Amino acid sequence: MLQQSSCEAIRRQRWHVPRSGPSARGIQHTVTRQAHRKLEPDFHDKYGNLVLISGLAFGIGTWAYACIQLPLTWNFSPVGRLTPKEWRED
């Protein structure tokens, strides 16, 4: 058997061959992420959807009251209601 030449050994060290398995650093990150999981639900987990739905209902109710009950004059389009004035030359 022939031994590898020193140039071939250096070339193999220089060119990194990508591995398909997880690296040690990747495993450490995964373990760290799993260790920082929440043990109890916080305020947003408990009441987030309730606060969102109640705010939506309040907003819709407020706009419905403003549109229906308040005496607002809705002037959507002035077409047909405005007539041009005569031109005066002073």
Coordinates of C-alpha atoms in Angstrom, one line a residue:
M1 CA 0.0 0.0 0.0
L2 CA 1.1 3.4 -0.8
Q3 CA 0.9 6.1 1.8
Q4 CA -0.7 9.4 1.1
S5 CA 1.5 12.2 0.1
S6 CA 1.7 15.2 2.3
C7 CA 0.2 17.4 -0.4
E8 CA -2.8 15.2 -0.7
A9 CA -3.4 15.2 3.0
I10 CA -3.2 19.0 3.1
R11 CA -5.6 19.3 0.2
R12 CA -8.1 17.1 2.0
Q13 CA -7.8 19.2 5.1
R14 CA -8.3 22.4 3.2
W15 CA -11.4 21.4 1.2
H16 CA -14.1 20.6 3.7
V17 CA -16.5 17.9 2.7
P18 CA -20.1 18.8 3.8
R19 CA -21.7 16.2 6.1
S20 CA -25.4 15.5 6.1
G21 CA -25.7 14.7 9.8
P22 CA -26.2 17.3 12.6
S23 CA -23.2 19.1 13.9
A24 CA -22.3 19.5 17.5
R25 CA -23.2 23.2 17.4
G26 CA -26.6 22.4 15.9
I27 CA -27.3 19.9 18.6
Q28 CA -26.3 22.4 21.3
H29 CA -28.7 25.0 19.8
T30 CA -31.5 22.5 19.7
V31 CA -31.0 21.5 23.3
T32 CA -30.8 25.2 24.4
R33 CA -34.0 26.0 22.6
Q34 CA -35.8 23.1 24.1
A35 CA -34.5 24.0 27.6
H36 CA -36.0 27.5 27.3
R37 CA -39.6 26.4 26.6
K38 CA -42.3 28.0 28.7
L39 CA -43.6 25.9 31.6
E40 CA -46.8 27.9 32.1
P41 CA -48.8 29.9 29.6
D42 CA -48.4 33.7 29.9
F43 CA -51.0 36.4 29.6
H44 CA -51.1 36.3 25.8
D45 CA -51.5 32.6 25.7
K46 CA -54.4 32.7 28.2
Y47 CA -56.3 35.8 27.1
G48 CA -54.9 36.8 23.7
N49 CA -57.8 35.6 21.6
L50 CA -60.4 36.9 24.1
V51 CA -58.8 40.4 24.0
L52 CA -58.7 40.4 20.2
I53 CA -62.3 39.3 19.8
S54 CA -63.6 41.8 22.5
G55 CA -61.7 44.6 20.8
L56 CA -63.1 43.7 17.5
A57 CA -66.7 43.6 18.9
F58 CA -66.2 47.0 20.6
G59 CA -64.9 48.6 17.4
I60 CA -67.7 47.2 15.3
G61 CA -70.3 48.2 17.9
T62 CA -68.9 51.7 18.1
W63 CA -69.0 52.2 14.3
A64 CA -72.5 50.7 14.0
Y65 CA -73.8 53.2 16.6
A66 CA -72.0 56.1 14.9
C67 CA -73.4 55.1 11.5
I68 CA -77.0 54.3 12.6
Q69 CA -77.9 56.3 15.7
L70 CA -76.1 59.6 15.4
P71 CA -77.8 62.3 13.2
L72 CA -75.0 62.4 10.6
T73 CA -75.6 64.0 7.2
W74 CA -74.1 61.8 4.6
N75 CA -73.2 63.8 1.5
F76 CA -71.7 61.2 -0.7
S77 CA -71.7 63.0 -4.0
P78 CA -72.4 66.5 -5.1
V79 CA -73.4 65.5 -8.6
G80 CA -76.7 67.0 -9.6
R81 CA -76.8 69.3 -6.5
L82 CA -74.4 71.9 -7.4
T83 CA -75.0 74.5 -10.2
P84 CA -72.2 76.7 -11.4
K85 CA -72.5 80.5 -10.8
E86 CA -72.5 83.0 -13.6
W87 CA -69.1 84.4 -14.4
R88 CA -68.8 88.0 -13.4
E89 CA -66.2 90.3 -14.8
D90 CA -65.3 93.2 -12.4

